[in-house]
XYZ file of N, CA and C in Angstrom:
876
model
N -53.879 99.917 73.067
C -53.178 100.770 72.523
C -53.627 100.374 70.975
N -53.504 99.226 70.256
C -53.993 99.066 68.863
C -55.235 99.608 68.295
N -56.063 99.531 69.903
C -57.422 100.073 69.418
C -57.475 101.454 69.610
N -56.714 102.235 70.152
C -56.209 103.684 70.383
C -55.617 104.356 69.286
N -54.764 103.485 68.656
C -54.455 104.105 67.352
C -54.954 103.837 66.357
N -55.885 102.927 66.153
C -56.564 102.676 64.990
C -57.846 103.933 65.222
N -58.123 104.272 66.444
C -59.006 105.247 66.455
C -58.587 106.598 66.186
N -56.927 106.917 66.440
C -56.565 108.634 66.117
C -56.684 108.460 64.584
N -55.722 107.172 64.131
C -56.094 107.272 62.322
C -57.265 107.444 61.884
N -58.475 106.452 62.492
C -59.579 107.139 61.676
C -60.427 108.714 62.087
N -59.772 108.977 63.066
C -60.375 110.496 62.994
C -59.568 111.126 62.124
N -58.563 110.625 61.690
C -57.743 111.677 60.433
C -58.416 111.232 59.360
N -58.861 109.812 58.978
C -59.622 109.620 57.830
C -61.221 110.299 57.923
N -61.426 110.689 58.852
C -62.878 111.529 58.894
C -62.538 112.907 59.009
N -61.279 113.469 59.064
C -61.277 114.811 59.196
C -62.197 115.347 60.541
N -62.185 114.686 61.651
C -63.123 115.130 62.152
C -62.332 115.949 63.324
N -63.557 116.967 63.743
C -62.739 118.043 64.542
C -63.145 117.647 66.061
N -62.327 116.979 66.324
C -62.417 116.226 68.114
C -61.068 115.975 68.021
N -61.074 116.170 69.473
C -59.686 115.393 70.272
C -59.253 114.100 70.110
N -57.960 114.155 69.034
C -57.114 112.604 68.782
C -56.406 112.465 69.577
N -56.313 111.631 70.787
C -55.265 110.998 71.474
C -54.641 112.009 72.462
N -55.433 113.525 72.266
C -55.078 114.067 73.970
C -55.203 113.714 75.155
N -56.570 112.999 75.472
C -56.473 112.163 76.927
C -56.034 110.990 77.241
N -56.004 110.048 76.280
C -55.462 109.007 76.481
C -54.243 108.722 76.263
N -53.632 108.981 74.843
C -52.494 108.474 74.439
C -51.473 109.711 75.509
N -51.976 110.844 75.570
C -51.121 111.853 76.034
C -51.003 112.525 77.516
N -52.274 112.976 77.627
C -52.353 113.296 79.137
C -52.817 112.236 80.053
N -53.348 111.042 79.884
C -53.328 109.694 81.157
C -51.828 109.466 80.876
N -51.017 109.119 79.763
C -50.158 108.740 80.097
C -48.609 109.504 80.895
N -49.151 110.892 80.799
C -48.534 111.737 81.413
C -48.818 111.687 83.261
N -50.419 111.521 83.157
C -50.505 111.278 84.906
C -49.912 110.157 85.306
N -49.745 109.012 84.545
C -49.477 107.501 84.692
C -47.628 107.973 85.427
N -47.042 108.470 84.691
C -45.420 108.798 84.433
C -45.536 109.230 85.662
N -46.286 110.011 86.247
C -45.660 110.811 87.498
C -46.319 110.347 88.984
N -47.298 109.393 88.358
C -48.332 108.619 89.468
C -49.420 109.200 90.257
N -49.804 110.558 89.271
C -50.881 111.182 89.851
C -51.948 110.390 89.351
N -53.350 110.562 90.017
C -54.678 109.755 90.126
C -54.812 110.314 88.793
N -55.887 109.540 88.152
C -56.830 109.379 86.990
C -57.699 110.567 86.869
N -58.536 111.164 86.375
C -59.445 112.152 86.211
C -60.172 111.569 85.213
N -61.743 112.117 85.875
C -62.675 111.434 84.397
C -62.869 112.525 83.390
N -62.312 113.910 83.394
C -62.641 114.864 82.708
C -61.594 114.762 81.139
N -61.992 115.297 79.906
C -61.317 115.325 78.818
C -59.913 116.184 79.122
N -58.792 115.780 78.565
C -57.923 116.594 79.122
C -56.832 116.830 77.878
N -56.676 118.206 78.415
C -55.839 119.158 76.894
C -54.131 119.027 77.363
N -53.570 119.079 76.336
C -51.928 118.644 76.875
C -51.265 119.925 76.638
N -50.469 120.740 77.079
C -49.235 121.391 76.631
C -48.334 120.653 75.944
N -48.176 121.284 74.419
C -47.377 121.033 73.576
C -45.987 120.972 73.732
N -45.640 122.034 74.847
C -43.999 122.414 75.102
C -43.765 122.852 73.914
N -44.068 123.819 73.191
C -43.318 124.896 72.288
C -42.277 125.685 72.755
N -41.613 125.922 72.448
C -40.609 127.083 72.372
C -40.948 128.140 73.114
N -41.719 128.724 72.822
C -42.836 129.937 73.015
C -43.338 129.855 74.760
N -43.390 128.447 74.810
C -43.922 128.183 76.322
C -43.204 128.404 77.265
N -43.822 129.315 78.525
C -43.020 129.609 80.012
C -43.591 129.257 80.772
N -44.627 128.292 81.096
C -45.167 127.791 82.276
C -44.000 127.437 83.207
N -43.968 127.703 84.390
C -42.731 127.502 85.252
C -43.723 127.539 86.669
N -42.826 126.866 87.740
C -43.384 126.751 89.179
C -42.829 127.981 89.912
N -43.169 128.444 90.829
C -42.801 129.350 91.630
C -43.156 128.535 93.130
N -42.171 128.548 93.649
C -41.922 128.212 95.245
C -42.045 129.355 96.499
N -43.133 129.286 97.279
C -43.421 130.047 98.412
C -43.470 129.318 99.615
N -42.249 128.889 100.483
C -42.490 128.226 101.677
C -43.297 126.911 101.310
N -44.089 126.368 101.585
C -44.478 125.037 101.207
C -45.707 124.956 100.241
N -45.819 126.015 99.689
C -46.834 126.424 98.747
C -45.759 126.562 97.342
N -46.755 125.572 96.509
C -46.128 125.507 94.956
C -47.084 126.452 93.818
N -46.562 127.347 93.073
C -47.605 127.889 92.255
C -47.354 127.786 91.084
N -48.319 127.850 90.229
C -48.055 127.606 88.541
C -48.242 129.053 87.668
N -47.459 129.505 87.202
C -47.643 130.548 86.370
C -46.999 130.539 84.832
N -47.180 131.081 84.130
C -47.344 131.365 82.750
C -48.074 131.246 81.858
N -47.874 130.751 80.411
C -48.659 130.800 79.118
C -48.029 129.585 78.501
N -49.111 128.451 78.070
C -48.892 127.469 77.199
C -49.341 128.023 75.785
N -48.904 127.759 74.566
C -49.636 128.165 73.445
C -49.875 127.298 72.820
N -51.019 127.407 72.067
C -51.381 126.553 70.566
C -51.724 125.129 71.467
N -52.853 124.878 72.618
C -52.727 124.185 73.343
C -54.336 123.363 72.693
N -54.184 122.341 72.156
C -55.214 121.863 71.198
C -56.523 121.266 72.231
N -57.533 121.678 71.700
C -58.889 121.598 72.469
C -58.854 122.057 74.029
N -58.132 123.026 74.179
C -58.410 123.874 75.857
C -59.622 124.065 75.913
N -60.342 124.582 75.361
C -61.504 125.184 75.700
C -62.892 124.419 75.297
N -62.540 123.250 74.991
C -63.352 121.885 75.091
C -63.019 121.096 76.248
N -62.268 121.200 76.614
C -61.405 120.150 78.053
C -62.002 120.621 79.315
N -61.528 119.697 80.453
C -61.717 119.804 81.578
C -60.550 120.165 82.342
N -59.281 119.915 82.017
C -58.123 120.012 82.504
C -56.797 120.010 81.818
N -55.994 121.081 82.357
C -54.733 121.014 81.531
C -53.724 120.182 82.336
N -53.019 119.221 81.349
C -51.778 118.209 81.708
C -50.822 119.103 81.362
N -49.595 119.312 81.689
C -48.387 119.498 81.020
C -47.296 118.922 82.022
N -46.010 119.203 81.692
C -44.850 119.132 82.116
C -44.221 120.034 82.406
N -43.796 120.311 83.187
C -43.112 121.981 83.848
C -41.883 121.185 84.565
N -40.979 122.237 84.249
C -39.393 122.029 85.057
C -38.959 122.846 85.972
N -38.399 122.728 87.009
C -37.600 123.629 87.856
C -36.198 123.227 87.910
N -35.697 123.730 88.786
C -34.090 123.667 89.259
C -33.855 122.241 89.401
N -34.957 121.655 90.542
C -34.648 120.347 90.861
C -35.118 119.020 89.816
N -36.156 119.664 89.160
C -36.570 118.323 88.373
C -37.864 118.631 87.444
N -38.256 117.419 86.898
C -39.518 117.672 85.840
C -40.648 117.178 86.622
N -42.016 117.893 86.613
C -42.975 118.066 87.493
C -44.383 117.680 86.229
N -45.359 117.130 86.571
C -46.298 117.156 85.963
C -47.416 117.595 86.811
N -47.691 118.620 86.143
C -49.112 119.203 86.661
C -50.572 118.967 85.885
N -51.588 118.705 86.593
C -52.950 118.406 86.173
C -53.681 119.461 86.712
N -54.464 120.677 86.093
C -55.060 121.633 86.845
C -56.326 121.798 85.871
N -57.833 122.218 86.638
C -58.739 122.659 86.405
C -59.003 123.886 85.227
N -59.424 123.701 84.164
C -59.233 124.776 83.832
C -60.074 126.106 84.422
N -61.166 125.724 85.206
C -61.800 126.624 85.829
C -60.811 127.757 86.568
N -59.336 127.344 86.835
C -58.599 128.180 87.523
C -57.301 128.757 86.804
N -57.690 128.650 85.382
C -56.644 129.232 84.249
C -57.526 130.013 83.635
N -56.595 131.253 82.575
C -57.476 131.371 81.490
C -57.155 131.590 80.499
N -58.038 131.308 79.753
C -57.710 130.461 78.149
C -58.178 131.604 76.969
N -57.420 131.460 76.446
C -57.474 132.559 75.065
C -57.721 132.330 73.993
N -58.970 131.935 73.393
C -59.223 131.105 72.323
C -58.148 131.415 70.968
N -58.210 130.088 70.252
C -57.420 130.135 69.159
C -57.849 129.058 68.186
N -57.657 129.430 66.918
C -57.527 128.167 65.670
C -56.327 127.849 64.882
N -56.490 126.425 64.867
C -55.499 125.911 63.514
C -55.673 126.331 62.470
N -55.310 126.484 61.254
C -55.509 126.662 59.972
C -56.764 125.694 59.508
N -56.822 124.479 59.991
C -58.225 123.958 59.757
C -59.473 124.381 60.663
N -59.281 125.158 61.919
C -60.257 125.852 62.019
C -60.507 124.982 63.601
N -59.437 123.992 63.959
C -59.994 123.411 65.300
C -59.402 124.133 66.271
N -60.016 124.161 67.501
C -58.966 124.507 68.594
C -57.754 124.739 69.130
N -57.149 125.463 68.784
C -55.558 125.651 69.170
C -55.963 126.940 70.145
N -55.573 126.888 71.609
C -55.540 128.220 72.284
C -54.744 128.157 73.509
N -54.239 129.587 73.254
C -53.527 130.059 74.893
C -54.273 129.835 76.116
N -53.417 129.155 76.916
C -53.847 128.823 78.643
C -52.470 129.622 79.178
N -53.276 130.510 80.323
C -52.423 131.010 81.037
C -52.936 130.682 82.903
N -51.749 130.365 83.281
C -52.170 130.323 84.760
C -51.035 131.428 85.581
N -51.916 132.401 86.515
C -51.465 133.499 87.084
C -51.333 133.096 88.808
N -50.137 132.600 88.949
C -49.901 131.945 90.101
C -50.755 131.325 91.027
N -51.158 130.339 90.221
C -52.322 129.534 90.482
C -51.659 127.990 91.505
N -52.176 128.398 92.937
C -51.429 127.370 93.705
C -52.201 126.512 93.795
N -51.242 124.753 93.241
C -51.154 123.215 93.222
C -51.681 122.873 94.584
N -52.801 122.099 94.415
C -52.645 121.065 95.631
C -51.431 119.608 95.114
N -51.559 118.670 96.170
C -50.734 117.693 96.124
C -51.285 116.606 95.381
N -52.604 116.133 94.692
C -53.021 115.821 93.742
C -52.921 116.304 92.549
N -52.347 117.443 92.078
C -52.326 118.646 91.027
C -50.714 118.478 90.431
N -49.925 117.899 91.288
C -48.305 118.192 90.899
C -47.882 116.819 91.368
N -46.758 116.281 90.577
C -46.394 115.287 91.203
C -44.859 115.131 90.438
N -43.576 114.669 91.022
C -42.270 114.713 90.259
C -42.337 113.515 89.273
N -41.488 113.912 88.112
C -41.552 112.477 86.985
C -40.195 112.900 86.448
N -39.112 112.580 87.370
C -37.630 112.575 87.218
C -37.104 111.904 86.354
N -37.642 111.251 85.632
C -37.274 109.961 84.868
C -37.448 110.827 82.963
N -38.606 111.586 83.236
C -39.506 111.993 82.033
C -38.519 113.503 81.479
N -38.399 113.418 80.359
C -37.910 114.016 79.237
C -38.935 114.895 78.571
N -38.828 116.249 77.912
C -39.807 117.110 77.551
C -39.521 116.259 76.102
N -38.724 115.511 75.636
C -38.360 115.152 74.006
C -39.789 113.591 74.041
N -40.159 113.262 75.084
C -40.717 112.098 74.967
C -41.996 112.743 74.873
N -42.777 113.767 75.597
C -43.714 114.388 75.332
C -43.761 114.488 74.091
N -43.093 115.457 73.707
C -43.327 116.084 72.210
C -43.343 114.651 71.047
N -42.731 113.675 71.462
C -42.543 112.603 70.465
C -43.522 111.806 70.430
N -44.731 111.653 71.562
C -45.490 110.910 71.518
C -46.706 111.965 70.614
N -46.971 113.155 70.820
C -47.624 114.106 70.284
C -47.216 113.869 68.621
N -45.810 114.115 68.260
C -45.709 113.820 67.042
C -45.914 112.376 66.284
N -46.248 111.450 67.241
C -46.513 110.104 66.833
C -48.321 110.184 66.582
N -48.588 110.721 67.447
C -50.230 110.762 67.084
C -50.797 111.661 65.989
N -49.763 112.683 65.981
C -50.266 113.349 64.402
C -49.629 112.729 63.281
N -49.022 112.128 63.270
C -48.475 110.813 62.134
C -49.441 110.434 61.589
N -49.906 109.571 62.878
C -51.187 108.723 62.368
C -52.185 109.539 62.010
N -52.571 110.601 62.254
C -53.715 111.413 61.770
C -53.538 111.697 60.242
N -52.055 112.253 60.199
C -51.735 112.841 58.890
C -51.956 111.009 57.879
N -51.623 110.169 58.443
C -51.784 108.814 57.282
C -53.058 108.798 56.864
N -54.063 108.993 58.020
C -55.695 108.693 58.003
C -56.035 110.065 56.692
N -55.693 110.956 56.780
C -55.914 112.233 55.816
C -55.244 111.783 54.571
N -54.199 111.520 54.569
C -53.562 111.145 53.281
C -54.237 110.146 52.200
N -54.696 108.965 53.247
C -55.047 107.732 51.996
C -56.432 108.257 51.866
N -57.374 109.387 52.530
C -58.500 109.816 51.968
C -58.133 110.895 50.467
N -57.129 111.672 50.736
C -56.716 112.491 49.637
C -56.466 111.907 48.595
N -55.792 110.794 48.841
C -55.223 109.846 47.480
C -56.509 109.584 46.605
N -57.467 108.956 47.369
C -58.498 108.327 46.789
C -59.326 109.460 46.363
N -59.242 110.504 46.547
C -60.268 111.476 46.356
C -59.600 112.116 44.927
N -58.528 112.343 45.019
C -57.635 112.762 43.378
C -57.894 111.667 42.536
N -57.678 110.232 42.999
C -57.709 109.176 41.772
C -59.271 108.843 41.438
N -60.183 109.389 42.414
C -61.427 109.397 41.892
C -62.074 110.618 40.787
N -61.509 111.528 40.980
C -61.620 112.616 40.392
C -60.908 112.384 39.150
N -59.584 112.019 39.091
C -59.197 112.095 37.565
C -59.502 110.697 36.927
N -60.379 110.024 37.341
C -60.794 109.171 36.432
C -62.385 109.714 36.104
N -62.518 110.469 36.571
C -63.692 110.892 36.582
C -63.847 112.137 35.503
N -63.171 112.856 35.730
C -63.057 114.257 34.879
C -62.191 113.971 33.660
N -63.262 114.469 32.823
C -62.463 114.439 31.260
C -62.172 115.685 30.717
N -61.092 116.286 30.028
C -60.207 117.193 29.518
C -59.754 116.685 27.954
N -60.323 117.605 26.969
C -59.907 117.355 25.524
C -60.361 115.811 25.013
N -61.155 115.485 25.745
C -61.906 114.231 25.449
C -61.335 113.191 25.672
N -60.403 113.260 27.053
C -59.737 111.998 27.663
C -59.574 112.025 29.270
N -59.750 111.108 30.341
C -59.732 111.547 31.249
C -58.595 111.876 31.817
N -58.633 112.546 32.820
C -57.515 113.420 33.348
C -56.174 112.347 33.630
N -56.603 111.174 33.924
C -55.725 110.019 34.713
C -54.803 109.330 33.028
N -55.309 109.523 32.132
C -54.872 108.811 30.667
C -53.990 110.368 30.242
N -53.779 111.287 30.845
C -52.510 111.859 30.414
C -51.182 111.564 30.983
N -50.379 111.126 30.745
C -48.942 110.990 30.949
C -48.532 111.341 32.510
N -48.600 112.990 32.420
C -47.954 113.720 33.270
C -49.131 113.359 34.601
N -50.323 113.331 34.206
C -51.187 112.959 35.604
C -50.928 111.789 35.732
N -50.599 110.885 35.182
C -50.864 109.281 35.624
C -49.331 109.496 36.425
N -48.368 110.126 35.976
C -47.170 109.883 36.937
C -47.272 110.444 38.314
N -48.292 111.784 38.420
C -48.457 112.573 39.461
C -49.243 111.417 40.359
N -50.153 110.682 39.824
C -50.858 109.978 40.849
C -50.133 108.762 41.123
N -49.014 108.090 40.342
C -48.033 107.045 40.799
C -47.318 107.752 42.058
N -46.536 108.861 41.990
C -46.084 109.577 42.637
C -47.073 109.469 44.527
N -48.266 110.016 44.181
C -48.852 109.882 45.409
C -49.332 108.574 45.970
N -49.278 107.822 45.534
C -49.282 106.550 46.007
C -47.785 106.099 46.693
N -46.943 106.374 45.780
C -45.660 105.833 46.611
C -45.337 106.651 47.971
N -45.612 108.054 47.954
C -45.816 108.931 48.964
C -46.482 108.373 50.377
N -47.615 107.955 49.931
C -48.968 107.361 50.717
C -48.473 106.165 51.373
N -47.818 105.411 50.824
C -46.936 104.273 51.269
C -45.919 104.669 52.307
N -45.232 105.736 51.808
C -44.275 106.192 52.789
C -44.838 106.263 54.202
N -46.282 107.100 54.427
C -46.501 107.823 55.193
C -47.100 106.423 56.307
N -47.426 105.261 55.533
C -48.247 104.076 56.158
C -46.875 103.725 56.811
N -45.295 103.876 56.540
C -44.585 102.829 56.908
C -43.918 103.741 58.027
N -44.158 105.142 58.384
C -43.845 106.092 58.783
C -45.125 105.919 60.257
N -46.552 105.824 59.524
C -47.384 105.566 60.945
C -46.959 104.048 61.649
N -46.501 103.396 60.880
C -45.935 101.743 62.038
C -44.923 102.271 62.921
N -43.798 103.283 62.600
C -42.562 103.697 63.519
C -43.779 104.569 64.605
N -44.658 104.970 64.322
C -45.211 106.225 65.155
C -45.993 104.969 66.130
N -46.517 104.033 65.845
C -47.263 103.112 66.497
C -46.509 102.363 67.768
N -45.323 102.155 66.947
C -44.108 101.694 68.189
C -43.824 102.369 69.060
N -43.357 103.765 68.718
C -43.217 104.709 69.744
C -44.230 104.870 70.802
N -45.417 104.818 70.643
C -46.669 104.726 71.365
C -47.143 103.387 72.233
N -46.679 102.596 71.860
C -46.653 101.240 72.472
C -45.562 101.000 73.410
N -44.532 101.749 73.186
C -43.513 101.412 73.929
C -42.409 100.537 73.387
N -42.528 99.996 72.462
C -41.875 99.281 71.714
C -40.454 99.793 70.774
N -40.654 101.187 70.268
C -40.243 102.279 69.864
C -39.546 103.338 70.907
N -38.669 104.153 70.137
C -38.575 105.387 70.688
C -38.982 107.049 70.050
N -38.338 107.775 70.909
C -38.630 108.675 70.438
C -37.855 109.274 68.881
N -36.989 108.576 69.033
C -36.209 108.391 67.592
C -37.186 108.141 66.555
N -37.719 107.191 67.044
C -38.523 106.224 65.952
C -39.899 107.593 65.477
N -40.444 108.129 66.569
C -41.559 109.043 66.607
C -41.037 110.466 65.636
N -40.129 110.601 65.718
C -39.112 111.866 65.234
C -38.894 111.640 63.700
N -38.437 110.279 63.621
C -38.237 110.030 61.925
C -39.832 109.894 61.227
N -40.520 109.145 61.951
C -41.981 109.343 61.413
C -42.673 110.717 61.019
N -42.655 111.367 62.148
C -42.789 113.164 61.655
C -42.263 113.663 60.714
N -40.932 113.620 60.365
C -40.129 114.021 59.557
C -40.634 113.691 58.260
N -40.764 112.425 58.065
C -41.403 111.629 56.597
C -42.669 112.274 56.577
N -43.922 112.127 57.496
C -45.289 112.388 57.479
C -45.108 113.710 57.005
N -44.394 114.944 57.865
C -44.710 116.074 57.423
C -44.225 116.988 56.104
N -43.593 116.011 55.787
C -42.814 116.549 54.195
C -43.891 115.832 53.381
N -44.438 114.582 53.559
C -44.938 114.021 52.420
C -46.663 114.733 52.353
N -46.787 115.205 53.652
C -47.915 115.966 53.766
C -47.796 117.000 52.927
N -47.125 117.563 52.797
C -47.065 119.021 52.178
C -47.239 118.507 50.413
N -46.361 117.628 50.148
C -45.955 117.369 48.842
C -47.733 116.750 48.331
N -48.114 115.830 49.009
C -49.506 115.593 48.666
C -50.748 116.381 48.802
N -50.686 117.308 49.875
C -51.612 118.693 49.594
C -51.395 119.638 48.226
N -49.996 119.464 47.820
C -50.112 120.690 46.758
C -50.435 119.849 45.893
N -49.833 118.637 45.253
C -49.932 117.809 44.018
C -51.578 117.895 43.810
N -52.546 117.404 45.127
C -53.851 117.125 45.436
C -54.770 118.105 44.504
N -54.137 119.239 44.957
C -55.217 120.756 44.538
C -54.436 121.186 43.077
N -53.113 120.983 42.713
C -52.972 120.742 41.164
C -53.919 120.094 40.171
N -54.009 118.959 40.728
C -54.827 118.183 39.605
C -56.236 118.368 39.881
N -56.814 118.859 41.168
C -58.093 119.183 41.283
C -58.667 120.626 40.552
N -57.666 121.579 40.281
C -57.612 122.477 39.556
C -58.737 123.684 40.623
N -59.235 124.018 39.904
C -60.156 125.522 40.365
C -60.835 124.685 41.589
N -61.737 123.592 41.463
C -62.954 122.994 42.534
C -62.113 122.514 43.550
N -60.885 122.258 43.647
C -60.078 122.092 44.777
C -59.780 122.916 45.867
N -59.789 124.323 45.642
C -60.099 125.025 46.785
C -61.461 125.876 46.997
N -62.608 125.690 46.396
C -63.733 125.756 46.438
C -64.579 125.281 48.021
N -65.189 126.279 48.422
C -65.445 126.096 49.894
C -66.423 124.704 50.151
N -67.257 124.295 49.174
C -68.306 123.329 48.708
C -67.316 121.902 48.734
N -66.200 122.079 48.078
C -65.787 120.601 47.773
C -64.813 120.346 49.189
N -64.534 119.072 49.317
C -64.494 118.336 50.660
C -63.066 118.526 50.431
N -62.422 118.574 49.437
C -60.929 118.468 49.737
C -60.252 119.374 50.531
N -60.494 120.778 50.696
C -59.724 121.358 51.868
C -59.716 120.883 53.363
N -61.177 120.344 53.884
C -60.854 119.746 54.691
C -59.686 118.831 55.074
N -59.045 118.371 54.611
C -58.186 117.286 54.618
C -56.763 118.135 54.312
N -56.792 118.389 53.442
C -55.439 119.461 52.975
C -55.212 120.787 54.404
N -56.377 121.390 54.674
C -55.582 122.098 55.615
C -55.310 121.425 57.235
N -56.029 120.882 57.215
C -55.324 119.427 58.177
C -53.935 118.724 58.169
N -54.140 118.773 57.002
C -52.380 118.391 56.819
C -51.335 119.168 56.972
N -51.633 120.616 56.316
C -51.016 121.702 56.777
C -50.423 122.239 58.232
N -51.691 122.029 58.609
C -51.781 122.359 60.551
C -51.245 121.269 61.292
N -51.420 119.980 61.111
C -50.815 118.384 61.886
C -49.432 118.580 61.294
N -48.909 118.895 60.476
C -47.549 118.816 60.271
C -46.298 119.452 61.044
N -47.012 120.581 61.338
C -46.260 121.588 62.407
C -46.369 121.056 63.788
N -47.403 120.777 64.429
C -48.020 120.649 65.653
C -46.834 119.166 66.264
N -46.507 119.700 67.664
C -45.675 118.997 68.155
C -44.387 118.485 67.430
N -44.048 119.554 66.674
C -42.667 119.504 65.871
C -42.794 119.589 64.649
N -42.421 120.594 63.422
C -42.042 119.865 62.196
C -41.039 119.456 62.069
N -40.558 119.411 61.130
C -39.518 118.423 60.074
C -38.031 118.942 60.575
N -38.259 120.243 60.229
C -37.054 121.096 60.654
C -36.596 120.855 62.470
N -37.522 121.061 63.432
C -37.064 120.576 64.698
C -36.853 119.398 65.329
N -37.095 118.416 64.380
C -36.965 116.713 64.649
C -35.762 116.481 63.632
N -35.486 116.950 62.513
C -34.543 116.410 62.140
C -32.971 117.195 62.398
N -33.487 118.081 63.132
C -31.821 118.797 63.836
C -32.209 118.099 65.230
N -32.779 118.024 66.098
C -32.943 117.175 67.378
C -32.099 115.767 67.059
N -32.667 115.155 65.910
C -32.418 113.813 65.356
C -30.962 113.903 65.339
N -30.311 114.873 64.234
C -29.283 114.773 63.805
C -28.301 115.067 64.803
N -28.407 116.003 65.798
C -27.599 116.025 67.400
C -27.389 115.323 67.471
N -28.554 114.136 68.111
C -28.146 112.922 68.434
C -27.182 111.960 68.299
N -27.440 111.700 66.673
C -26.715 110.798 66.065
C -25.164 111.225 66.121
N -25.178 112.480 65.668
C -23.519 112.796 65.796
C -23.257 112.892 67.210
N -23.489 113.250 68.436
C -22.828 112.824 69.695
C -22.727 111.295 69.890
N -23.373 110.538 69.136
C -23.107 109.305 69.316
C -21.763 108.690 68.749
N -21.232 109.256 67.636
C -20.208 108.675 66.627
C -20.595 108.210 65.752
N -19.674 107.957 64.523
C -20.140 107.599 63.369
C -20.209 106.266 63.168
N -19.662 105.354 64.348
C -19.447 103.877 64.211
C -21.376 103.563 64.514
N -21.804 104.495 65.454
C -23.480 103.748 65.443
C -24.168 104.444 64.513
N -23.885 105.179 63.563
C -24.858 105.550 62.740
C -25.501 104.598 61.915
N -24.956 103.881 61.499
C -24.874 102.142 60.352
C -26.117 101.732 61.104
N -25.732 101.356 62.374
C -26.233 100.286 63.299
C -27.755 100.537 63.454
N -27.848 102.359 63.543
C -29.149 103.064 63.815
C -30.287 102.931 62.946
N -29.738 103.172 61.367
C -30.239 103.154 60.129
C -31.086 101.702 60.186
N -30.145 100.850 60.474
C -30.502 99.252 59.991
C -31.376 98.508 61.052
N -31.409 99.366 62.398
C -32.116 98.372 63.432
C -33.520 98.427 63.409
């Protein structure tokens, strides 16, 4: 798990347009939860967005999959779709070849594959579906949120390095940018926020290795998403016009920060869910949760 986490973080640092964690941290994990056999393909995973409407249809002994999953990462580059689907009886994990599904290509703000996947009454075999009664949708979204938090941390570290280097080199009115008080203040804030993301990434890692919970992943994604927006904004302000040019590397990272902060739930979704959970537990359990 430690190696997998580091790989995901490095993909963020490299701004690499490749799947990060979809197969091993999400797809294979889902298959294991349901006792389904491992497959040799790259796996794309349905995020479980509110707009998704994938469902199971039963006709006698047959079980069919219908509906659409939206903004599935790297569906057009993968071999199979893995999704958590609910019906009146329980939650089920399905693993279906994309040869039996319809893909409508799409892209994220960063130009990465985010496709719509549609199933039209696809009959499932016994090795393509299994019950996962103990698995909740929040757990899958939390793991996805944790992977995005790690990627955000990697990208944030590089953005801070880019901005620091640029402000040390660039001169204005005969002085380096970093020597202006207001710029030095913004650089200090960026480093402070990068430290926050590093702490959030530790929570995300704990959620992935089983020592933490979905609440840790939720907290991490809230912090990482908010900081991603702040750092991207400051980076472009301090770079000026060069920061928005196609030839300069900054946009490769900031566009990913803006895209990743929304995937597997943005700050509003996770704050609402986490807040409702804590309120339900009552006031006496709030402080112990904060300091645990």
